[in-house]
Coordinates of C-alpha atoms in Angstrom, one line a residue:
Chain A
M99 CA 20.5 16.0 -6.5
N100 CA 17.2 15.5 -6.2
K101 CA 15.6 17.5 -2.8
I102 CA 12.3 15.6 -3.0
P103 CA 11.7 12.8 -1.1
N104 CA 9.3 10.1 -2.2
R105 CA 7.2 10.3 0.9
Q106 CA 6.0 14.1 -0.5
V107 CA 5.6 12.5 -4.2
I108 CA 2.8 10.8 -2.7
C109 CA 1.7 13.7 -1.1
D110 CA 1.9 16.0 -4.0
V111 CA -0.3 13.3 -6.3
L112 CA -3.1 12.6 -3.8
V113 CA -3.3 16.5 -3.4
E114 CA -4.0 16.9 -7.2
E115 CA -6.1 13.6 -7.8
A116 CA -8.2 14.5 -4.5
K117 CA -9.0 17.7 -6.1
K118 CA -11.1 15.5 -8.9
D119 CA -12.1 12.9 -6.9
K120 CA -13.9 13.2 -3.5
D121 CA -14.0 9.5 -2.7
I122 CA -10.1 9.7 -1.8
V123 CA -9.5 9.4 2.0
V124 CA -5.9 10.1 3.4
L125 CA -5.2 8.9 6.9
C126 CA -2.1 9.0 9.1
S127 CA -1.9 8.0 12.8
D128 CA 0.1 11.2 13.9
S129 CA 2.5 11.0 10.8
R130 CA 1.4 13.9 8.7
G131 CA 4.8 15.3 9.6
S132 CA 6.5 12.3 8.6
A133 CA 4.2 11.2 6.0
S134 CA 4.6 14.6 4.4
L135 CA 0.9 15.0 4.5
A136 CA 0.4 18.1 5.8
P137 CA -0.4 19.8 2.9
F138 CA -2.9 17.2 2.1
A139 CA -4.3 17.7 5.3
D140 CA -4.2 21.3 4.7
T141 CA -6.2 21.4 1.4
H142 CA -8.4 18.4 1.8
P143 CA -9.4 18.8 5.4
E144 CA -12.5 17.0 4.5
Q145 CA -10.8 14.3 2.7
F146 CA -8.6 13.8 5.8
V147 CA -8.3 11.5 8.6
E148 CA -6.8 11.8 12.1
V149 CA -6.4 8.4 14.2
G150 CA -3.7 9.6 16.3
I151 CA -1.3 7.1 17.4
A152 CA -3.2 3.9 17.0
E153 CA -1.4 1.9 14.0
Q154 CA -3.9 -1.2 14.2
S155 CA -7.2 1.2 14.5
L156 CA -5.3 3.2 11.1
V157 CA -5.7 0.4 9.1
S158 CA -9.4 -1.0 10.5
I159 CA -11.0 2.4 10.1
A160 CA -9.0 2.8 6.5
A161 CA -10.8 -0.7 5.6
G162 CA -14.4 0.6 6.8
L163 CA -13.8 3.7 4.9
A164 CA -13.1 1.5 2.0
S165 CA -16.0 -1.0 2.0
C166 CA -18.4 2.3 1.9
G167 CA -16.6 3.3 -1.6
K168 CA -13.6 5.2 -0.6
K169 CA -10.3 5.1 -1.6
A170 CA -8.2 5.1 1.3
Y171 CA -4.8 5.9 1.8
A172 CA -3.4 4.9 5.0
A173 CA 0.3 6.3 5.9
S174 CA 2.2 5.5 8.4
P175 CA 6.2 4.6 9.2
A176 CA 6.5 1.2 7.6
C177 CA 8.0 0.0 10.7
F178 CA 4.7 0.1 12.3
L179 CA 2.4 -0.1 9.7
S180 CA 3.6 -3.8 9.0
T181 CA 4.4 -5.2 12.2
R182 CA 2.1 -3.6 14.8
S183 CA -0.9 -3.0 12.1
M184 CA -0.1 -6.7 10.2
E185 CA -3.4 -8.3 11.7
Q186 CA -5.3 -5.4 10.4
A187 CA -3.9 -5.7 7.3
K188 CA -4.3 -9.4 6.6
V189 CA -7.8 -9.1 8.0
D190 CA -9.7 -6.0 7.2
V191 CA -7.8 -5.0 4.4
A192 CA -6.4 -8.4 1.9
Y193 CA -8.7 -10.9 3.5
S194 CA -11.7 -8.7 2.9
N195 CA -10.4 -7.2 0.1
T196 CA -11.2 -3.6 0.3
N197 CA -9.2 -0.6 -1.3
V198 CA -6.7 0.3 1.1
K199 CA -3.5 1.4 -0.3
L200 CA -1.0 1.2 3.0
I201 CA 2.0 3.8 2.6
G202 CA 4.8 2.8 4.5
I203 CA 7.2 5.5 4.8
S204 CA 10.3 6.2 6.2
G205 CA 11.2 2.5 5.6
G206 CA 14.3 0.1 6.0
V207 CA 17.2 1.9 7.9
S208 CA 15.5 5.7 7.1
Y209 CA 15.5 6.5 10.7
G210 CA 19.2 5.4 10.6
A211 CA 20.2 5.9 14.8
L212 CA 16.5 5.2 16.2
G213 CA 17.5 1.3 16.2
M214 CA 15.6 -1.7 15.8
T215 CA 12.3 -0.7 16.6
H216 CA 12.5 2.1 14.4
H217 CA 13.5 0.2 11.0
S218 CA 11.1 -2.1 8.8
A219 CA 13.6 -4.3 7.2
Q220 CA 11.3 -7.0 7.6
D221 CA 8.3 -5.8 5.7
I222 CA 8.5 -7.3 2.7
A223 CA 8.4 -10.6 4.1
I224 CA 5.6 -9.6 6.3
M225 CA 3.2 -7.9 4.1
G226 CA 4.2 -10.2 1.0
S227 CA 3.3 -13.4 2.7
I228 CA -0.4 -12.3 2.9
P229 CA -2.7 -13.6 0.3
N230 CA -4.4 -10.7 -1.7
M231 CA -1.7 -8.2 -0.6
R232 CA 0.6 -6.6 -3.7
V233 CA 3.9 -4.9 -2.7
Y234 CA 5.9 -2.7 -4.4
L235 CA 9.3 -0.4 -3.6
P236 CA 9.2 2.0 -6.2
S237 CA 12.9 3.5 -6.6
D238 CA 12.6 7.1 -7.4
R239 CA 10.0 10.1 -7.2
H240 CA 9.7 9.6 -10.9
Q241 CA 8.7 6.3 -10.2
T242 CA 6.6 7.1 -7.4
K243 CA 4.5 9.1 -8.9
C244 CA 3.5 6.6 -11.8
L245 CA 2.7 3.8 -9.2
I246 CA 0.5 6.3 -7.1
K247 CA -1.2 7.3 -10.2
A248 CA -1.6 3.6 -11.3
L249 CA -2.6 2.7 -8.5
L250 CA -5.7 5.4 -7.8
S251 CA -7.2 3.5 -11.1
D252 CA -7.7 0.1 -9.1
E253 CA -9.2 -1.2 -6.2
K254 CA -7.3 -3.8 -4.8
P255 CA -5.3 -3.6 -1.6
A256 CA -1.4 -3.0 -1.9
Y257 CA 1.4 -1.6 0.1
I258 CA 3.8 0.6 -1.0
R259 CA 7.0 1.1 0.8
V260 CA 9.1 4.5 0.3
G261 CA 11.8 5.9 2.8
R262 CA 12.5 8.9 4.6
N263 CA 15.5 11.0 2.7
P264 CA 15.4 12.0 -1.1
V265 CA 16.9 9.4 -3.5
E266 CA 18.7 10.4 -6.1
D267 CA 16.7 9.9 -9.7
V268 CA 17.4 7.0 -11.3
Y269 CA 14.7 8.1 -14.1
S270 CA 13.9 11.3 -15.7
P271 CA 10.7 13.0 -16.1
E272 CA 11.0 12.5 -19.7
D273 CA 12.0 8.8 -19.8
T274 CA 10.1 7.1 -16.6
S275 CA 9.5 3.9 -18.5
F276 CA 6.9 2.8 -16.1
V277 CA 4.3 -0.4 -17.0
M278 CA 2.2 -1.6 -14.1
N279 CA 3.4 -4.6 -12.6
K280 CA 6.2 -5.0 -15.2
A281 CA 10.0 -4.8 -13.9
T282 CA 11.6 -2.0 -15.6
V283 CA 15.0 -2.6 -17.4
L284 CA 17.9 -0.5 -16.6
A285 CA 20.6 -2.0 -18.3
E286 CA 20.9 -5.1 -20.9
G287 CA 23.9 -7.6 -20.4
S288 CA 24.0 -11.1 -20.6
D289 CA 27.1 -11.9 -17.9
V290 CA 25.1 -11.2 -14.8
L291 CA 21.7 -10.2 -13.9
V292 CA 21.5 -7.3 -11.5
V293 CA 17.6 -7.3 -9.5
A294 CA 16.9 -4.1 -7.6
C295 CA 14.2 -2.7 -6.0
G296 CA 13.4 0.6 -3.6
E297 CA 16.2 3.0 -3.0
M298 CA 18.9 0.3 -3.6
V299 CA 18.4 0.5 -7.6
R300 CA 20.2 4.0 -7.7
P301 CA 23.6 2.2 -6.3
A302 CA 22.5 -0.9 -8.8
L303 CA 23.1 1.4 -11.8
D304 CA 26.1 3.0 -10.5
G305 CA 27.3 -0.6 -10.0
V306 CA 26.2 -1.9 -13.3
N307 CA 28.0 1.6 -14.9
L308 CA 31.4 0.7 -13.2
L309 CA 31.1 -2.8 -14.2
K310 CA 31.0 -1.9 -17.7
E311 CA 34.0 -0.2 -17.0
K312 CA 35.7 -3.2 -16.4
G313 CA 34.0 -5.1 -19.5
V314 CA 31.4 -7.0 -17.5
K315 CA 28.4 -6.6 -19.1
A316 CA 25.5 -6.8 -16.3
A317 CA 21.6 -6.4 -17.2
L318 CA 19.3 -4.4 -14.6
L319 CA 15.9 -4.8 -13.4
D320 CA 13.9 -2.5 -11.4
M321 CA 11.8 -5.1 -9.8
Y322 CA 9.5 -2.3 -7.9
C323 CA 6.4 -4.7 -8.4
I324 CA 8.1 -7.5 -5.6
K325 CA 4.1 -9.0 -5.5
P326 CA 3.1 -9.8 -8.3
F327 CA 6.7 -10.8 -9.0
D328 CA 7.0 -10.3 -12.9
E329 CA 8.6 -13.6 -13.5
V330 CA 8.3 -13.1 -17.6
T331 CA 11.1 -10.1 -17.3
F332 CA 13.0 -11.9 -15.0
L333 CA 13.3 -15.2 -16.9
K334 CA 14.2 -13.8 -19.8
Y335 CA 17.4 -12.1 -18.1
L336 CA 18.0 -15.3 -16.1
N337 CA 18.1 -17.8 -19.3
E338 CA 21.1 -15.6 -20.6
V339 CA 23.3 -14.8 -17.7
K340 CA 26.1 -17.1 -15.8
A341 CA 24.7 -15.6 -12.1
V342 CA 22.3 -13.1 -10.2
V343 CA 22.5 -10.4 -7.5
T344 CA 20.2 -9.2 -5.6
V345 CA 20.2 -5.7 -3.9
E346 CA 17.7 -4.8 -0.9
E347 CA 17.2 -2.7 1.8
H348 CA 15.5 -5.4 3.6
T349 CA 16.8 -8.8 5.4
Y350 CA 17.4 -11.9 3.2
L351 CA 15.0 -13.6 4.7
G352 CA 11.7 -13.2 2.9
G353 CA 12.5 -10.1 0.8
L354 CA 13.6 -9.9 -3.3
G355 CA 16.4 -12.4 -2.7
S356 CA 14.4 -14.7 -1.1
L357 CA 12.0 -14.7 -4.0
V358 CA 14.4 -14.3 -6.9
S359 CA 16.4 -17.1 -5.5
Q360 CA 13.3 -19.1 -5.3
I361 CA 12.3 -18.8 -9.0
T362 CA 15.8 -19.1 -10.0
A363 CA 16.0 -22.5 -8.2
R364 CA 12.8 -23.4 -9.6
E365 CA 12.9 -22.3 -13.6
N366 CA 16.6 -22.5 -14.2
P367 CA 19.4 -23.5 -11.2
K368 CA 22.3 -20.6 -11.5
K369 CA 24.2 -18.9 -8.6
V370 CA 22.3 -16.3 -6.8
M371 CA 24.0 -13.9 -4.6
N372 CA 21.7 -11.9 -2.1
L373 CA 22.9 -8.2 -1.0
S374 CA 20.8 -7.4 1.8
L375 CA 20.8 -6.3 5.8
P376 CA 21.4 -9.4 7.9
D377 CA 19.3 -11.4 10.5
E378 CA 20.1 -9.2 13.4
P379 CA 19.9 -5.3 14.8
V380 CA 21.3 -3.2 11.9
I381 CA 24.1 -0.8 13.2
T382 CA 23.9 2.7 14.0
G383 CA 24.1 5.5 11.7
N384 CA 22.6 7.3 8.7
S385 CA 21.5 5.4 5.9
K386 CA 24.4 5.9 4.0
Q387 CA 26.5 5.0 6.9
V388 CA 23.9 1.7 6.8
F389 CA 24.4 0.7 3.8
D390 CA 28.3 1.3 3.2
Y391 CA 29.1 -1.0 6.3
Y392 CA 26.8 -3.8 4.6
N393 CA 28.2 -3.4 1.7
L394 CA 24.5 -2.0 0.1
N395 CA 26.4 0.7 -2.3
A396 CA 28.1 0.6 -6.1
Q397 CA 31.2 -1.0 -4.9
G398 CA 29.7 -4.1 -3.0
I399 CA 27.3 -4.3 -6.1
V400 CA 30.6 -4.9 -8.0
T401 CA 32.7 -6.9 -5.6
A402 CA 29.7 -9.7 -5.3
V403 CA 29.4 -9.5 -9.8
M404 CA 33.3 -10.4 -9.7
E405 CA 33.1 -12.8 -6.9
L406 CA 30.6 -14.4 -9.1
L407 CA 31.9 -14.9 -12.3
V408 CA 35.2 -16.0 -11.1
Chain B
M186 CA -42.4 -8.5 20.1
E187 CA -43.9 -11.9 21.3
N188 CA -43.1 -13.5 17.5
L189 CA -39.4 -12.4 17.6
T190 CA -38.7 -14.4 20.5
A191 CA -40.0 -17.5 19.5
K192 CA -38.4 -16.8 16.3
A193 CA -35.0 -16.2 18.3
F194 CA -35.9 -19.7 20.0
E195 CA -37.0 -21.3 16.3
L196 CA -33.4 -20.2 15.4
R197 CA -31.4 -21.3 18.1
K198 CA -32.6 -24.8 16.8
T199 CA -31.7 -24.1 13.6
V200 CA -28.0 -23.1 15.2
L201 CA -28.1 -26.1 17.3
H202 CA -28.9 -28.6 14.2
M203 CA -25.9 -27.2 12.2
I204 CA -23.6 -27.4 14.8
Y205 CA -24.7 -31.1 15.6
Q206 CA -24.2 -31.7 11.7
A207 CA -20.7 -29.8 11.2
K208 CA -19.5 -31.4 14.8
T209 CA -18.4 -27.5 15.5
G210 CA -19.7 -24.4 16.6
H211 CA -19.9 -21.6 19.6
I212 CA -23.0 -22.7 20.9
G213 CA -22.5 -20.5 24.3
G214 CA -22.2 -17.2 22.5
D215 CA -24.3 -18.1 19.5
F216 CA -27.4 -18.7 22.2
S217 CA -26.4 -15.4 24.0
V218 CA -26.2 -13.3 21.0
M219 CA -29.3 -14.6 18.9
D220 CA -31.8 -12.1 20.6
I221 CA -29.7 -8.9 19.9
L222 CA -29.3 -10.1 15.9
V223 CA -33.2 -10.9 16.0
T224 CA -33.9 -7.3 17.2
L225 CA -31.3 -5.7 14.9
Y226 CA -32.2 -7.5 11.8
Y227 CA -36.3 -7.8 12.2
I228 CA -37.0 -4.2 13.9
H229 CA -33.7 -1.7 13.2
M230 CA -31.7 -2.3 10.6
N231 CA -32.6 -1.0 7.3
V232 CA -31.1 -4.3 4.7
A233 CA -32.7 -6.7 2.8
P234 CA -31.5 -9.2 0.4
G235 CA -31.4 -7.8 -3.2
R236 CA -29.8 -4.4 -1.8
E237 CA -26.6 -5.8 -0.6
K238 CA -24.5 -3.1 -2.4
D239 CA -27.4 -0.2 -1.6
P240 CA -25.6 2.9 -0.3
D241 CA -28.2 3.7 2.2
R242 CA -28.4 0.2 3.5
D243 CA -27.4 0.1 7.5
R244 CA -24.3 -1.8 7.9
F245 CA -23.7 -4.7 10.6
I246 CA -20.1 -6.4 11.5
L247 CA -20.2 -9.0 13.8
S248 CA -16.9 -8.5 15.8
K249 CA -17.3 -11.6 18.0
G250 CA -17.3 -13.3 14.9
H251 CA -17.0 -17.2 16.2
S252 CA -20.9 -16.4 16.8
V253 CA -21.5 -16.5 13.1
E254 CA -23.9 -19.6 13.5
S255 CA -26.6 -17.7 14.6
L256 CA -25.9 -15.0 12.2
Y257 CA -26.1 -17.2 9.4
A258 CA -28.9 -18.7 10.5
V259 CA -30.6 -15.2 10.4
L260 CA -29.6 -14.1 7.3
C261 CA -30.9 -17.1 5.8
D262 CA -34.1 -17.0 7.5
K263 CA -34.0 -13.3 6.1
G264 CA -33.4 -14.5 2.6
F265 CA -30.5 -13.8 1.9
F266 CA -29.4 -17.3 1.1
P267 CA -31.0 -20.4 0.5
K268 CA -31.5 -23.2 3.3
E269 CA -29.3 -25.9 1.5
E270 CA -26.7 -23.8 1.5
L271 CA -26.8 -23.2 5.2
L272 CA -26.6 -26.6 5.2
T273 CA -23.1 -27.2 4.0
Y274 CA -22.2 -24.9 6.8
S275 CA -18.3 -26.1 7.7
T276 CA -18.2 -28.5 5.6
Y277 CA -15.8 -29.6 2.7
L278 CA -15.0 -26.4 0.3
S279 CA -18.0 -24.6 1.8
K280 CA -18.3 -20.7 1.9
Y281 CA -20.0 -20.8 5.3
I282 CA -17.0 -21.3 7.4
G283 CA -16.9 -20.8 10.9
H284 CA -16.0 -16.8 11.0
P285 CA -17.9 -14.2 8.6
N286 CA -16.7 -14.4 5.0
N287 CA -17.9 -11.3 2.9
K288 CA -18.4 -14.1 -0.1
I289 CA -21.6 -14.6 1.8
N290 CA -24.7 -12.2 0.5
G291 CA -25.6 -10.3 3.6
I292 CA -22.4 -10.3 5.1
E293 CA -20.1 -6.6 5.0
M294 CA -16.8 -7.5 6.2
N295 CA -14.6 -10.7 7.2
S296 CA -14.2 -11.2 10.9
G297 CA -13.2 -13.7 13.3
S298 CA -10.1 -12.1 14.7
L299 CA -11.0 -10.2 17.8
G300 CA -11.0 -6.2 18.5
H301 CA -11.4 -5.2 14.9
G302 CA -15.0 -4.8 14.4
L303 CA -15.0 -1.9 16.3
S304 CA -12.4 0.4 14.1
V305 CA -13.6 -1.1 10.8
S306 CA -17.6 0.6 12.2
V307 CA -15.9 3.7 13.0
G308 CA -14.7 3.5 9.2
M309 CA -18.0 3.1 7.9
A310 CA -19.7 5.8 10.2
L311 CA -17.2 7.9 9.3
A312 CA -17.7 7.6 5.4
G313 CA -21.3 7.9 5.7
K314 CA -20.8 11.1 7.9
K315 CA -18.4 12.4 4.8
D316 CA -21.3 11.5 2.4
G317 CA -24.2 12.8 4.1
R318 CA -25.8 9.6 4.3
T319 CA -28.3 8.6 7.2
Y320 CA -27.0 4.6 7.3
R321 CA -26.4 3.3 10.7
V322 CA -23.4 1.3 11.8
Y323 CA -23.9 -1.5 13.9
T324 CA -21.0 -3.8 15.6
V325 CA -21.6 -6.3 17.9
M326 CA -18.7 -7.6 20.2
G327 CA -17.8 -10.0 23.0
D328 CA -17.4 -8.7 26.5
G329 CA -14.2 -10.9 26.6
E330 CA -13.3 -9.2 23.2
L331 CA -13.0 -5.9 25.1
A332 CA -9.2 -7.1 26.7
E333 CA -8.1 -6.8 23.0
G334 CA -6.1 -2.9 22.9
S335 CA -7.7 -2.6 19.1
V336 CA -11.2 -2.0 20.8
W337 CA -10.0 1.0 22.9
E338 CA -8.3 2.4 19.6
G339 CA -11.6 2.4 18.1
A340 CA -13.8 3.6 21.0
M341 CA -11.0 6.6 20.9
A342 CA -12.0 7.5 17.5
A343 CA -15.6 6.8 17.5
G344 CA -15.7 9.5 20.7
H345 CA -13.2 11.7 19.1
Y346 CA -15.1 12.0 15.4
K347 CA -18.5 11.7 18.0
L348 CA -20.4 9.4 15.6
D349 CA -23.7 9.0 16.5
N350 CA -24.5 6.8 13.5
L351 CA -22.5 3.8 15.2
C352 CA -23.8 1.9 17.8
A353 CA -22.0 -0.6 19.4
V354 CA -23.4 -3.8 21.7
V355 CA -21.5 -5.6 24.3
D356 CA -23.0 -9.1 24.3
R357 CA -22.5 -9.6 28.2
N358 CA -22.4 -12.9 28.9
R359 CA -19.7 -12.7 31.4
L360 CA -18.3 -15.9 30.5
Q361 CA -14.8 -16.7 27.9
I362 CA -13.6 -19.9 27.5
S363 CA -11.4 -19.8 30.6
G364 CA -14.5 -18.9 32.5
S365 CA -15.6 -15.9 34.3
T366 CA -14.9 -12.7 32.6
E367 CA -14.1 -11.3 36.3
D368 CA -11.4 -13.8 36.6
V369 CA -9.8 -13.7 33.5
M370 CA -9.8 -10.0 32.8
S371 CA -12.6 -7.9 34.7
H372 CA -14.8 -5.7 32.8
D373 CA -17.6 -4.6 35.6
N374 CA -16.7 -0.7 35.2
L375 CA -17.4 -0.9 31.6
E376 CA -20.1 2.1 32.0
K377 CA -17.4 4.3 33.1
R378 CA -14.7 3.2 30.6
F379 CA -17.1 4.0 27.5
A380 CA -18.6 7.0 28.9
S381 CA -14.8 8.5 29.4
F382 CA -14.4 7.9 25.9
G383 CA -16.9 10.0 24.8
W384 CA -20.4 7.3 24.3
Y385 CA -23.4 7.3 25.4
V386 CA -24.1 4.5 27.4
I387 CA -27.2 2.3 27.6
H388 CA -27.8 -1.1 29.4
A389 CA -30.5 -3.6 28.5
E390 CA -31.9 -6.9 29.2
G391 CA -29.7 -8.9 26.8
N392 CA -32.2 -12.0 26.2
S393 CA -35.3 -9.6 26.1
I394 CA -36.5 -8.3 22.4
K395 CA -38.4 -5.5 24.1
S396 CA -35.7 -4.2 26.2
L397 CA -33.0 -4.4 23.2
D398 CA -35.6 -2.6 21.2
E399 CA -35.8 -0.1 23.6
A400 CA -32.5 0.6 23.9
F401 CA -32.1 0.5 19.9
I402 CA -34.6 3.5 19.8
K403 CA -32.5 5.2 22.7
A404 CA -29.4 5.1 20.7
K405 CA -31.1 5.9 17.3
E406 CA -32.3 9.5 19.6
T407 CA -28.7 10.4 20.7
R408 CA -26.9 13.2 18.9
G409 CA -23.4 14.2 18.8
M410 CA -21.8 10.9 20.3
P411 CA -21.8 7.2 19.7
T412 CA -23.9 4.8 21.4
V413 CA -22.8 1.7 23.3
I414 CA -25.5 -1.2 24.6
I415 CA -24.3 -3.1 27.3
A416 CA -26.7 -6.1 27.1
D417 CA -26.8 -8.2 29.8
T418 CA -27.0 -11.9 28.4
T419 CA -27.1 -15.5 29.2
K420 CA -24.1 -17.6 27.6
G421 CA -26.0 -21.1 26.2
Y422 CA -29.5 -18.7 26.5
G423 CA -32.5 -21.2 26.0
V424 CA -31.0 -24.8 26.9
S425 CA -31.0 -25.1 30.6
F426 CA -28.0 -27.2 31.0
M427 CA -25.9 -25.0 28.5
E428 CA -26.7 -21.8 30.2
N429 CA -24.2 -20.3 32.5
K430 CA -21.3 -23.1 31.8
A431 CA -18.2 -21.9 30.5
G432 CA -17.7 -25.1 29.1
W433 CA -20.4 -24.6 26.4
H434 CA -18.4 -21.7 24.9
H435 CA -17.7 -24.6 21.8
K436 CA -18.8 -27.8 23.0
V437 CA -20.8 -30.0 20.4
P438 CA -24.0 -31.5 21.6
T439 CA -24.3 -35.2 21.6
E440 CA -27.7 -36.8 20.0
Q441 CA -28.8 -37.1 23.4
E442 CA -28.2 -33.3 24.1
L443 CA -29.1 -32.5 20.7
R444 CA -32.5 -34.2 21.6
A445 CA -33.0 -32.5 24.8
G446 CA -32.1 -28.7 23.5
L447 CA -34.4 -29.0 20.7
E448 CA -37.1 -30.0 23.4
E449 CA -36.5 -27.5 25.4
L450 CA -36.1 -24.6 22.6
E451 CA -39.6 -25.6 21.2
E452 CA -41.0 -25.5 24.4
K453 CA -39.9 -21.9 24.9
R454 CA -40.9 -21.0 21.5
R455 CA -44.4 -22.4 21.8
A456 CA -44.5 -20.6 25.1
A457 CA -43.5 -17.1 24.0
N458 CA -46.4 -17.7 21.0
E459 CA -48.9 -18.0 23.4

């Protein structure tokens, strides 16, 4: 079982890249521990900016730095970064088109029992609705590494959400097929299409494997790029299958499921089932307990697919 | 110096024309802030058309973005864009919209939503320090704007990082949409507030180029801490029937008011030139 959380992978990549690129600046809001940024702060103090518990100025200061040529990585718990700083993300980052990458850490229900204040079940909807803001939810440590490296070479705004805990690998270091802004095809199949993002990709892969045992051929897309959404790959599979299931650690309002439903309705109407968090505060528990309660697991995906195919 | 006072009255005429023509704009705050912008752009700031991307240029953020008409008038007069373009202000498909827009030459960042400019300026000033550059960062905030919490997040960071390359100006005209700032949300202890965040506080007569010039010189000489100039201004400054009237925050003049306003501004421009 993998022990390295995605947030730590981000820090590792930035520590390495910052040795070569003095324009990389990492900002945090008293979150160097929770964002796993302590190694960066220790190795590159001159490229590190602490703003204290002040998420609004975190994002504005990042934008100011970026407007002067810096590559600004602002990391903060996804729950605060996506809601408390939303206007700064809209105005100073997206609208002003500054090279700021907003890293939402401990996203979704990573903070388990801490309650709705600490859950980010709306961040895809919030960030995705801002013009010029890209939204990425990498699924495992290998994809996270590829994504951050790819983002370092562009100058556009982006929001990246990762969880708090280590997630089981989807890919291997030898076989991480990653193309920027292209969904990764994890399974081929013509019965049903499963589209997942972030930490839901691994259970989706397990679910698709269970379906195979039942004789159901499911295609699986790792849609880490929520925005820009890879419609080309999606439509190629949509046109082959009978129904679609989406899986996400987010409310069904304005997330992956909403996007998939809209595109499906427009291009080739078919049944779509959205597995997601409800439009209410989620239950208390660790991530796994929360996922199981809402059927966001392999068995839940199997059940949803079987229902759709009846 | 006298010429710049005249220049400020001349540019107020441009603003009045723009707002009358477009039937939208924020005259009151435009007129209070004009002398601050003129002092910055004609005496203190190291900026010029053709050098918009120069890494050593000074930076300016109009945090009180609704006074954009004055900024447009100044930038146009400085040659950042032609007057024909300025006349498209607020018309269909124009990029000269009612708040600063960085698609326009000479404008660094988009603003308009209050309370962002100071923190963005902190980022710019930090970048200057990190890169060992000597440029200065200026931002102008409205006094009503200071009620936004994010202003104080930025103030805290500027003090913490001892950003002596950052100078904020408060356009202290004492009026906001709903009326007196002291009735809406009081700010009469601004000096103590900024000082407690680690700032060097300077007072200036905000509609006097001479007083502002001295204040900016003092700010440049300050080491080890950011500076704030609390500039006492008059909302609607220059047109007697607009002065100190909250109603002129964003009122559009009638044709008669336009003529009367232009006449008065022209008289003051001439007097300043004598």
